[in-house]
């Protein structure tokens, strides 16, 4: 979430500086420069709005997290990508992998959905996607007690409606 916050703050600073320069150059009657800095201000504003929305989504995912893990392996049919990121957060609303956000439940019946969850003694596997593309995320969860696994599975069922398949644990 920190990279998103840094980018948002950078765009805000760029917007403020370019507006100040455009106003100052307007007072000095340098119209060509005013248009250049006005265009830079508009681009900075658009990037600021986009990054603010991304930060809102990341904050929503972070505040409603089910589990947070240090890294993830993302699989897309046909290729496999290893992501070594600061943290991966699974939430009611989606998954935050570094500064990438995958939200589920936004596109209505045809949108991205969490399809399945599987938890073994070392990893948690999540499959999500829509009709066009499916992704699989492999998370090294670090849960050592079966009570922690049961709580995470129960929270996932309650929050997302997906029942986690638990294997490798002696559950009663």
Short mmCIF file of N, CA and C in Angstrom, two decimals:
data_model
loop_
_atom_site.label_atom_id
_atom_site.label_comp_id
_atom_site.label_asym_id
_atom_site.label_seq_id
_atom_site.Cartn_x
_atom_site.Cartn_y
_atom_site.Cartn_z
N UNK A 1 0.82 -1.18 0.00
CA UNK A 1 0.00 0.00 0.00
C UNK A 1 0.87 1.26 0.00
N UNK A 2 2.09 1.15 0.53
CA UNK A 2 2.98 2.31 0.58
C UNK A 2 3.36 2.83 -0.80
N UNK A 3 3.62 1.95 -1.80
CA UNK A 3 3.93 2.50 -3.14
C UNK A 3 2.77 3.29 -3.73
N UNK A 4 1.54 2.84 -3.48
CA UNK A 4 0.36 3.56 -3.99
C UNK A 4 0.27 4.92 -3.32
N UNK A 5 0.49 4.95 -2.02
CA UNK A 5 0.44 6.21 -1.26
C UNK A 5 1.53 7.17 -1.73
N UNK A 6 2.73 6.66 -1.99
CA UNK A 6 3.83 7.51 -2.47
C UNK A 6 3.52 8.09 -3.85
N UNK A 7 2.98 7.25 -4.75
CA UNK A 7 2.62 7.75 -6.08
C UNK A 7 1.53 8.81 -5.99
N UNK A 8 0.53 8.56 -5.14
CA UNK A 8 -0.56 9.54 -4.98
C UNK A 8 -0.02 10.87 -4.47
N UNK A 9 0.87 10.82 -3.49
CA UNK A 9 1.46 12.04 -2.96
C UNK A 9 2.33 12.75 -3.99
N UNK A 10 3.03 11.98 -4.81
CA UNK A 10 3.83 12.57 -5.89
C UNK A 10 2.96 13.27 -6.92
N UNK A 11 1.84 12.65 -7.28
CA UNK A 11 0.92 13.29 -8.22
C UNK A 11 0.29 14.55 -7.62
N UNK A 12 0.00 14.52 -6.34
CA UNK A 12 -0.57 15.70 -5.68
C UNK A 12 0.44 16.84 -5.68
N UNK A 13 1.69 16.52 -5.39
CA UNK A 13 2.74 17.54 -5.40
C UNK A 13 2.95 18.09 -6.81
N UNK A 14 2.97 17.21 -7.79
CA UNK A 14 3.12 17.64 -9.18
C UNK A 14 1.97 18.55 -9.61
N UNK A 15 0.76 18.18 -9.21
CA UNK A 15 -0.41 19.00 -9.53
C UNK A 15 -0.30 20.38 -8.89
N UNK A 16 0.05 20.43 -7.62
CA UNK A 16 0.15 21.72 -6.91
C UNK A 16 1.24 22.60 -7.51
N UNK A 17 2.40 22.03 -7.81
CA UNK A 17 3.50 22.82 -8.37
C UNK A 17 3.14 23.33 -9.76
N UNK A 18 2.55 22.48 -10.59
CA UNK A 18 2.21 22.92 -11.95
C UNK A 18 1.11 23.98 -11.96
N UNK A 19 0.17 23.90 -11.05
CA UNK A 19 -0.86 24.95 -10.94
C UNK A 19 -0.22 26.27 -10.52
N UNK A 20 0.67 26.21 -9.53
CA UNK A 20 1.34 27.43 -9.07
C UNK A 20 2.17 28.06 -10.19
N UNK A 21 2.89 27.22 -10.93
CA UNK A 21 3.69 27.74 -12.04
C UNK A 21 2.80 28.32 -13.14
N UNK A 22 1.68 27.68 -13.42
CA UNK A 22 0.77 28.19 -14.45
C UNK A 22 0.20 29.55 -14.04
N UNK A 23 -0.17 29.70 -12.77
CA UNK A 23 -0.70 30.98 -12.30
C UNK A 23 0.39 32.05 -12.34
N UNK A 24 1.58 31.71 -11.86
CA UNK A 24 2.68 32.67 -11.84
C UNK A 24 3.05 33.12 -13.26
N UNK A 25 3.12 32.14 -14.19
CA UNK A 25 3.43 32.48 -15.58
C UNK A 25 2.29 33.25 -16.24
N UNK A 26 1.06 33.02 -15.79
CA UNK A 26 -0.07 33.78 -16.31
C UNK A 26 0.01 35.24 -15.91
N UNK A 27 0.47 35.48 -14.71
CA UNK A 27 0.66 36.86 -14.23
C UNK A 27 1.77 37.54 -15.02
N UNK A 28 2.79 36.78 -15.39
CA UNK A 28 3.92 37.32 -16.17
C UNK A 28 3.60 37.40 -17.66
N UNK A 29 2.39 37.02 -18.05
CA UNK A 29 1.92 37.05 -19.43
C UNK A 29 2.77 36.19 -20.38
N UNK A 30 3.16 35.03 -19.93
CA UNK A 30 3.87 34.06 -20.76
C UNK A 30 2.87 32.97 -21.14
N UNK A 31 2.03 33.24 -22.11
CA UNK A 31 0.89 32.39 -22.42
C UNK A 31 1.26 31.00 -22.91
N UNK A 32 2.34 30.87 -23.69
CA UNK A 32 2.72 29.54 -24.16
C UNK A 32 3.08 28.63 -22.99
N UNK A 33 3.82 29.16 -22.04
CA UNK A 33 4.22 28.39 -20.86
C UNK A 33 3.00 28.08 -19.98
N UNK A 34 2.05 29.01 -19.94
CA UNK A 34 0.82 28.79 -19.17
C UNK A 34 0.08 27.58 -19.72
N UNK A 35 -0.01 27.47 -21.03
CA UNK A 35 -0.70 26.33 -21.64
C UNK A 35 0.04 25.02 -21.37
N UNK A 36 1.35 25.06 -21.41
CA UNK A 36 2.14 23.86 -21.13
C UNK A 36 1.92 23.40 -19.69
N UNK A 37 2.03 24.33 -18.74
CA UNK A 37 1.84 23.95 -17.34
C UNK A 37 0.37 23.67 -17.02
N UNK A 38 -0.54 24.27 -17.78
CA UNK A 38 -1.95 23.92 -17.62
C UNK A 38 -2.21 22.48 -18.05
N UNK A 39 -1.56 22.06 -19.15
CA UNK A 39 -1.71 20.68 -19.61
C UNK A 39 -1.07 19.71 -18.60
N UNK A 40 0.08 20.09 -18.08
CA UNK A 40 0.73 19.25 -17.05
C UNK A 40 -0.17 19.16 -15.82
N UNK A 41 -0.82 20.25 -15.45
CA UNK A 41 -1.74 20.24 -14.31
C UNK A 41 -2.91 19.32 -14.55
N UNK A 42 -3.46 19.34 -15.75
CA UNK A 42 -4.60 18.48 -16.08
C UNK A 42 -4.20 17.01 -16.03
N UNK A 43 -3.05 16.68 -16.60
CA UNK A 43 -2.57 15.29 -16.57
C UNK A 43 -2.31 14.86 -15.13
N UNK A 44 -1.69 15.73 -14.34
CA UNK A 44 -1.43 15.41 -12.93
C UNK A 44 -2.72 15.21 -12.16
N UNK A 45 -3.73 16.01 -12.46
CA UNK A 45 -5.02 15.86 -11.79
C UNK A 45 -5.66 14.52 -12.13
N UNK A 46 -5.63 14.14 -13.39
CA UNK A 46 -6.20 12.85 -13.79
C UNK A 46 -5.46 11.68 -13.13
N UNK A 47 -4.14 11.75 -13.09
CA UNK A 47 -3.36 10.71 -12.43
C UNK A 47 -3.61 10.69 -10.92
N UNK A 48 -3.79 11.87 -10.34
CA UNK A 48 -4.09 11.97 -8.91
C UNK A 48 -5.43 11.34 -8.57
N UNK A 49 -6.43 11.57 -9.40
CA UNK A 49 -7.75 10.98 -9.17
C UNK A 49 -7.68 9.46 -9.31
N UNK A 50 -6.99 8.99 -10.34
CA UNK A 50 -6.86 7.54 -10.53
C UNK A 50 -6.13 6.88 -9.37
N UNK A 51 -5.05 7.48 -8.92
CA UNK A 51 -4.27 6.91 -7.83
C UNK A 51 -5.03 7.00 -6.50
N UNK A 52 -5.84 8.04 -6.33
CA UNK A 52 -6.66 8.16 -5.12
C UNK A 52 -7.71 7.05 -5.06
N UNK A 53 -8.29 6.71 -6.19
CA UNK A 53 -9.24 5.60 -6.24
C UNK A 53 -8.55 4.27 -5.94
N UNK A 54 -7.35 4.10 -6.48
CA UNK A 54 -6.58 2.90 -6.21
C UNK A 54 -6.22 2.80 -4.73
N UNK A 55 -5.86 3.93 -4.13
CA UNK A 55 -5.55 3.95 -2.70
C UNK A 55 -6.79 3.64 -1.87
N UNK A 56 -7.94 4.13 -2.29
CA UNK A 56 -9.19 3.82 -1.59
C UNK A 56 -9.46 2.31 -1.63
N UNK A 57 -9.31 1.70 -2.81
CA UNK A 57 -9.51 0.25 -2.94
C UNK A 57 -8.51 -0.52 -2.08
N UNK A 58 -7.24 -0.10 -2.09
CA UNK A 58 -6.22 -0.78 -1.29
C UNK A 58 -6.52 -0.66 0.20
N UNK A 59 -6.98 0.50 0.62
CA UNK A 59 -7.33 0.70 2.03
C UNK A 59 -8.53 -0.17 2.41
N UNK A 60 -9.50 -0.27 1.52
CA UNK A 60 -10.67 -1.11 1.77
C UNK A 60 -10.25 -2.58 1.93
N UNK A 61 -9.37 -3.04 1.07
CA UNK A 61 -8.89 -4.41 1.16
C UNK A 61 -8.07 -4.60 2.44
N UNK A 62 -7.19 -3.65 2.73
CA UNK A 62 -6.34 -3.76 3.91
C UNK A 62 -7.17 -3.78 5.21
N UNK A 63 -8.18 -2.93 5.28
CA UNK A 63 -8.98 -2.83 6.51
C UNK A 63 -9.90 -4.03 6.72
N UNK A 64 -10.21 -4.78 5.67
CA UNK A 64 -11.11 -5.93 5.76
C UNK A 64 -10.38 -7.23 5.44
N UNK A 65 -9.14 -7.32 5.83
CA UNK A 65 -8.33 -8.49 5.46
C UNK A 65 -8.75 -9.74 6.22
N UNK A 66 -8.64 -10.84 5.50
CA UNK A 66 -8.88 -12.16 6.08
C UNK A 66 -7.54 -12.76 6.48
N UNK A 67 -6.55 -12.63 5.60
CA UNK A 67 -5.21 -13.13 5.88
C UNK A 67 -4.20 -12.26 5.14
N UNK A 68 -3.04 -12.08 5.74
CA UNK A 68 -1.94 -11.35 5.11
C UNK A 68 -0.70 -12.24 5.15
N UNK A 69 -0.04 -12.37 4.00
CA UNK A 69 1.14 -13.23 3.88
C UNK A 69 2.27 -12.47 3.18
N UNK A 70 3.53 -12.93 3.34
CA UNK A 70 4.64 -12.17 2.79
C UNK A 70 4.86 -12.28 1.28
N UNK A 71 4.42 -13.35 0.60
CA UNK A 71 4.66 -13.45 -0.84
C UNK A 71 3.59 -14.29 -1.50
N UNK A 72 3.58 -14.25 -2.83
CA UNK A 72 2.57 -14.99 -3.59
C UNK A 72 3.16 -15.49 -4.90
N UNK A 73 2.61 -16.59 -5.39
CA UNK A 73 2.92 -17.12 -6.71
C UNK A 73 1.62 -17.06 -7.50
N UNK A 74 1.63 -16.30 -8.59
CA UNK A 74 0.42 -16.11 -9.40
C UNK A 74 0.52 -16.98 -10.64
N UNK A 75 -0.54 -17.73 -10.92
CA UNK A 75 -0.58 -18.57 -12.10
C UNK A 75 -1.73 -18.13 -12.99
N UNK A 76 -1.41 -17.92 -14.25
CA UNK A 76 -2.41 -17.64 -15.27
C UNK A 76 -2.26 -18.76 -16.28
N UNK A 77 -3.36 -19.35 -16.76
CA UNK A 77 -3.21 -20.45 -17.72
C UNK A 77 -2.26 -20.08 -18.85
N UNK A 78 -1.20 -20.88 -18.99
CA UNK A 78 -0.21 -20.63 -20.03
C UNK A 78 1.09 -20.05 -19.54
N UNK A 79 1.11 -19.43 -18.34
CA UNK A 79 2.34 -18.87 -17.81
C UNK A 79 2.29 -18.86 -16.29
N UNK A 80 3.45 -18.68 -15.69
CA UNK A 80 3.53 -18.64 -14.24
C UNK A 80 4.46 -17.51 -13.85
N UNK A 81 4.04 -16.68 -12.91
CA UNK A 81 4.79 -15.51 -12.51
C UNK A 81 5.05 -15.60 -11.01
N UNK A 82 6.29 -15.44 -10.61
CA UNK A 82 6.62 -15.42 -9.19
C UNK A 82 6.67 -13.97 -8.74
N UNK A 83 5.88 -13.63 -7.77
CA UNK A 83 5.84 -12.28 -7.23
C UNK A 83 6.47 -12.28 -5.85
N UNK A 84 7.58 -11.61 -5.69
CA UNK A 84 8.15 -11.40 -4.37
C UNK A 84 7.80 -9.97 -3.98
N UNK A 85 6.79 -9.84 -3.17
CA UNK A 85 6.30 -8.53 -2.80
C UNK A 85 6.36 -8.38 -1.30
N UNK A 86 6.19 -7.15 -0.86
CA UNK A 86 6.25 -6.87 0.57
C UNK A 86 5.18 -7.64 1.32
N UNK A 87 3.96 -7.60 0.80
CA UNK A 87 2.88 -8.31 1.47
C UNK A 87 1.73 -8.55 0.51
N UNK A 88 1.06 -9.67 0.71
CA UNK A 88 -0.13 -10.01 -0.05
C UNK A 88 -1.27 -10.11 0.95
N UNK A 89 -2.37 -9.42 0.66
CA UNK A 89 -3.50 -9.37 1.57
C UNK A 89 -4.74 -9.90 0.86
N UNK A 90 -5.38 -10.90 1.46
CA UNK A 90 -6.64 -11.45 0.96
C UNK A 90 -7.74 -10.83 1.81
N UNK A 91 -8.77 -10.34 1.14
CA UNK A 91 -9.83 -9.61 1.82
C UNK A 91 -11.19 -10.04 1.31
N UNK A 92 -12.20 -9.52 1.97
CA UNK A 92 -13.57 -9.69 1.55
C UNK A 92 -13.79 -9.13 0.15
N UNK A 93 -13.08 -8.05 -0.17
CA UNK A 93 -13.32 -7.31 -1.40
C UNK A 93 -12.34 -7.63 -2.53
N UNK A 94 -11.28 -8.37 -2.24
CA UNK A 94 -10.32 -8.68 -3.28
C UNK A 94 -9.00 -9.09 -2.69
N UNK A 95 -7.97 -8.99 -3.52
CA UNK A 95 -6.63 -9.35 -3.08
C UNK A 95 -5.67 -8.24 -3.50
N UNK A 96 -4.80 -7.87 -2.60
CA UNK A 96 -3.79 -6.84 -2.82
C UNK A 96 -2.44 -7.55 -2.85
N UNK A 97 -1.80 -7.55 -4.02
CA UNK A 97 -0.50 -8.19 -4.20
C UNK A 97 0.50 -7.09 -4.53
N UNK A 98 1.26 -6.69 -3.53
CA UNK A 98 2.16 -5.54 -3.70
C UNK A 98 1.33 -4.29 -3.92
N UNK A 99 1.44 -3.70 -5.10
CA UNK A 99 0.62 -2.54 -5.42
C UNK A 99 -0.44 -2.86 -6.47
N UNK A 100 -0.60 -4.14 -6.79
CA UNK A 100 -1.64 -4.56 -7.73
C UNK A 100 -2.89 -5.00 -6.95
N UNK A 101 -4.04 -4.57 -7.44
CA UNK A 101 -5.30 -4.89 -6.78
C UNK A 101 -6.17 -5.69 -7.73
N UNK A 102 -6.67 -6.80 -7.23
CA UNK A 102 -7.66 -7.61 -7.96
C UNK A 102 -8.91 -7.61 -7.10
N UNK A 103 -9.92 -6.89 -7.54
CA UNK A 103 -11.17 -6.80 -6.78
C UNK A 103 -12.16 -7.78 -7.34
N UNK A 104 -12.92 -8.40 -6.46
CA UNK A 104 -13.97 -9.28 -6.94
C UNK A 104 -15.32 -8.76 -6.50
N UNK A 105 -16.32 -9.10 -7.31
CA UNK A 105 -17.68 -8.72 -6.99
C UNK A 105 -18.12 -7.38 -7.54
N UNK A 106 -17.31 -6.73 -8.38
CA UNK A 106 -17.69 -5.41 -8.89
C UNK A 106 -18.46 -5.45 -10.20
N UNK A 107 -18.16 -6.40 -11.06
CA UNK A 107 -18.75 -6.41 -12.39
C UNK A 107 -20.07 -7.14 -12.49
N UNK A 108 -20.79 -7.24 -11.40
CA UNK A 108 -22.08 -7.93 -11.44
C UNK A 108 -21.90 -9.42 -11.64
N UNK A 109 -22.85 -10.02 -12.31
CA UNK A 109 -22.85 -11.48 -12.47
C UNK A 109 -21.72 -11.95 -13.37
N UNK A 110 -21.22 -11.08 -14.25
CA UNK A 110 -20.15 -11.47 -15.17
C UNK A 110 -18.78 -10.98 -14.73
N UNK A 111 -18.67 -10.39 -13.55
CA UNK A 111 -17.41 -9.82 -13.07
C UNK A 111 -16.51 -10.85 -12.43
N UNK A 112 -15.38 -10.38 -11.94
CA UNK A 112 -14.40 -11.22 -11.29
C UNK A 112 -14.95 -11.71 -9.96
N UNK A 113 -14.83 -13.00 -9.72
CA UNK A 113 -15.31 -13.63 -8.49
C UNK A 113 -14.24 -14.55 -7.94
N UNK A 114 -14.25 -14.70 -6.63
CA UNK A 114 -13.43 -15.72 -5.99
C UNK A 114 -14.14 -17.04 -6.25
N UNK A 115 -13.45 -17.96 -6.92
CA UNK A 115 -14.07 -19.22 -7.32
C UNK A 115 -13.86 -20.33 -6.29
N UNK A 116 -12.62 -20.48 -5.81
CA UNK A 116 -12.34 -21.57 -4.87
C UNK A 116 -11.17 -21.21 -3.98
N UNK A 117 -11.12 -21.91 -2.84
CA UNK A 117 -10.03 -21.74 -1.89
C UNK A 117 -9.65 -23.12 -1.37
N UNK A 118 -8.36 -23.34 -1.27
CA UNK A 118 -7.84 -24.61 -0.77
C UNK A 118 -6.71 -24.30 0.20
N UNK A 119 -6.75 -24.91 1.38
CA UNK A 119 -5.72 -24.67 2.39
C UNK A 119 -5.10 -26.01 2.77
N UNK A 120 -3.77 -26.10 2.63
CA UNK A 120 -3.07 -27.27 3.15
C UNK A 120 -2.16 -26.80 4.29
N UNK A 121 -1.24 -27.65 4.73
CA UNK A 121 -0.44 -27.29 5.89
C UNK A 121 0.55 -26.16 5.63
N UNK A 122 0.90 -25.91 4.39
CA UNK A 122 1.87 -24.86 4.09
C UNK A 122 1.30 -23.71 3.28
N UNK A 123 0.35 -24.01 2.40
CA UNK A 123 -0.09 -23.00 1.45
C UNK A 123 -1.61 -22.85 1.41
N UNK A 124 -2.00 -21.69 0.90
CA UNK A 124 -3.40 -21.42 0.59
C UNK A 124 -3.46 -21.13 -0.91
N UNK A 125 -4.37 -21.78 -1.61
CA UNK A 125 -4.54 -21.60 -3.04
C UNK A 125 -5.89 -20.95 -3.29
N UNK A 126 -5.88 -19.81 -3.97
CA UNK A 126 -7.11 -19.11 -4.31
C UNK A 126 -7.23 -19.05 -5.83
N UNK A 127 -8.40 -19.37 -6.33
CA UNK A 127 -8.69 -19.27 -7.76
C UNK A 127 -9.79 -18.23 -7.93
N UNK A 128 -9.52 -17.25 -8.79
CA UNK A 128 -10.52 -16.21 -9.03
C UNK A 128 -10.45 -15.76 -10.48
N UNK A 129 -11.51 -15.15 -10.94
CA UNK A 129 -11.54 -14.66 -12.30
C UNK A 129 -12.95 -14.51 -12.82
N UNK A 130 -13.04 -14.27 -14.12
CA UNK A 130 -14.33 -14.14 -14.79
C UNK A 130 -14.38 -15.16 -15.92
N UNK A 131 -15.32 -14.99 -16.82
CA UNK A 131 -15.48 -15.96 -17.91
C UNK A 131 -14.29 -15.94 -18.86
N UNK A 132 -13.62 -14.80 -18.99
CA UNK A 132 -12.52 -14.67 -19.95
C UNK A 132 -11.18 -15.14 -19.40
N UNK A 133 -10.90 -14.90 -18.13
CA UNK A 133 -9.59 -15.23 -17.58
C UNK A 133 -9.72 -15.69 -16.13
N UNK A 134 -8.96 -16.70 -15.79
CA UNK A 134 -8.91 -17.22 -14.42
C UNK A 134 -7.48 -17.14 -13.93
N UNK A 135 -7.31 -16.74 -12.68
CA UNK A 135 -5.99 -16.66 -12.07
C UNK A 135 -5.97 -17.53 -10.82
N UNK A 136 -4.79 -18.05 -10.53
CA UNK A 136 -4.62 -18.84 -9.32
C UNK A 136 -3.46 -18.23 -8.54
N UNK A 137 -3.69 -17.98 -7.26
CA UNK A 137 -2.68 -17.41 -6.39
C UNK A 137 -2.33 -18.44 -5.34
N UNK A 138 -1.04 -18.66 -5.16
CA UNK A 138 -0.54 -19.59 -4.15
C UNK A 138 0.15 -18.77 -3.06
N UNK A 139 -0.36 -18.89 -1.84
CA UNK A 139 0.15 -18.10 -0.72
C UNK A 139 0.77 -19.02 0.33
N UNK A 140 1.94 -18.69 0.80
CA UNK A 140 2.57 -19.40 1.91
C UNK A 140 2.01 -18.78 3.18
N UNK A 141 1.02 -19.46 3.82
CA UNK A 141 0.22 -18.81 4.86
C UNK A 141 0.88 -18.72 6.23
N UNK A 142 1.71 -19.65 6.61
CA UNK A 142 2.39 -19.59 7.90
C UNK A 142 1.54 -19.93 9.10
N UNK A 143 0.35 -20.47 8.90
CA UNK A 143 -0.50 -20.86 10.03
C UNK A 143 -0.02 -22.21 10.54
N UNK A 144 0.25 -22.29 11.84
CA UNK A 144 0.79 -23.52 12.42
C UNK A 144 -0.21 -24.29 13.27
N UNK A 145 -1.29 -23.66 13.65
CA UNK A 145 -2.28 -24.31 14.49
C UNK A 145 -3.57 -24.49 13.70
N UNK A 146 -4.20 -25.65 13.91
CA UNK A 146 -5.41 -25.94 13.15
C UNK A 146 -6.54 -24.97 13.50
N UNK A 147 -6.53 -24.40 14.69
CA UNK A 147 -7.55 -23.42 15.07
C UNK A 147 -7.44 -22.16 14.20
N UNK A 148 -6.21 -21.76 13.91
CA UNK A 148 -6.01 -20.60 13.03
C UNK A 148 -6.53 -20.88 11.62
N UNK A 149 -6.31 -22.10 11.15
CA UNK A 149 -6.79 -22.49 9.82
C UNK A 149 -8.31 -22.50 9.79
N UNK A 150 -8.91 -23.06 10.82
CA UNK A 150 -10.37 -23.11 10.90
C UNK A 150 -10.97 -21.71 10.95
N UNK A 151 -10.35 -20.82 11.72
CA UNK A 151 -10.84 -19.44 11.81
C UNK A 151 -10.73 -18.72 10.47
N UNK A 152 -9.60 -18.91 9.77
CA UNK A 152 -9.43 -18.28 8.46
C UNK A 152 -10.46 -18.83 7.47
N UNK A 153 -10.68 -20.15 7.49
CA UNK A 153 -11.67 -20.76 6.58
C UNK A 153 -13.07 -20.29 6.90
N UNK A 154 -13.40 -20.18 8.18
CA UNK A 154 -14.73 -19.71 8.58
C UNK A 154 -14.93 -18.25 8.17
N UNK A 155 -13.92 -17.43 8.37
CA UNK A 155 -14.01 -16.02 7.98
C UNK A 155 -14.16 -15.89 6.47
N UNK A 156 -13.43 -16.73 5.73
CA UNK A 156 -13.53 -16.69 4.27
C UNK A 156 -14.93 -17.09 3.82
N UNK A 157 -15.50 -18.12 4.45
CA UNK A 157 -16.85 -18.54 4.11
C UNK A 157 -17.86 -17.44 4.43
N UNK A 158 -17.72 -16.85 5.59
CA UNK A 158 -18.66 -15.80 6.02
C UNK A 158 -18.54 -14.55 5.17
N UNK A 159 -17.30 -14.15 4.83
CA UNK A 159 -17.08 -12.89 4.12
C UNK A 159 -17.25 -13.00 2.60
N UNK A 160 -16.87 -14.14 2.02
CA UNK A 160 -16.90 -14.25 0.55
C UNK A 160 -17.91 -15.26 0.03
N UNK A 161 -18.38 -16.16 0.92
CA UNK A 161 -19.31 -17.19 0.49
C UNK A 161 -18.62 -18.41 -0.13
N UNK A 162 -17.29 -18.44 -0.09
CA UNK A 162 -16.54 -19.55 -0.66
C UNK A 162 -16.04 -20.42 0.49
N UNK A 163 -16.37 -21.71 0.42
CA UNK A 163 -15.92 -22.64 1.46
C UNK A 163 -14.53 -23.15 1.09
N UNK A 164 -13.59 -22.98 2.00
CA UNK A 164 -12.23 -23.43 1.77
C UNK A 164 -12.13 -24.94 1.98
N UNK A 165 -11.46 -25.60 1.05
CA UNK A 165 -11.18 -27.02 1.16
C UNK A 165 -9.90 -27.16 1.97
N UNK A 166 -9.98 -27.81 3.13
CA UNK A 166 -8.83 -27.94 4.03
C UNK A 166 -8.32 -29.37 3.97
N UNK A 167 -7.02 -29.52 3.65
CA UNK A 167 -6.41 -30.85 3.60
C UNK A 167 -5.11 -30.84 4.38
N UNK A 168 -4.73 -32.01 4.87
CA UNK A 168 -3.47 -32.16 5.56
C UNK A 168 -3.51 -31.85 7.04
N UNK A 169 -4.64 -31.44 7.54
CA UNK A 169 -4.82 -31.15 8.96
C UNK A 169 -5.72 -32.20 9.56
N UNK A 170 -5.48 -32.56 10.76
CA UNK A 170 -6.33 -33.51 11.46
C UNK A 170 -7.50 -32.73 12.09
N UNK A 171 -8.53 -32.51 11.30
CA UNK A 171 -9.68 -31.71 11.75
C UNK A 171 -10.79 -32.63 12.20
N UNK A 172 -11.50 -32.19 13.22
CA UNK A 172 -12.62 -32.98 13.74
C UNK A 172 -13.90 -32.23 13.60
#
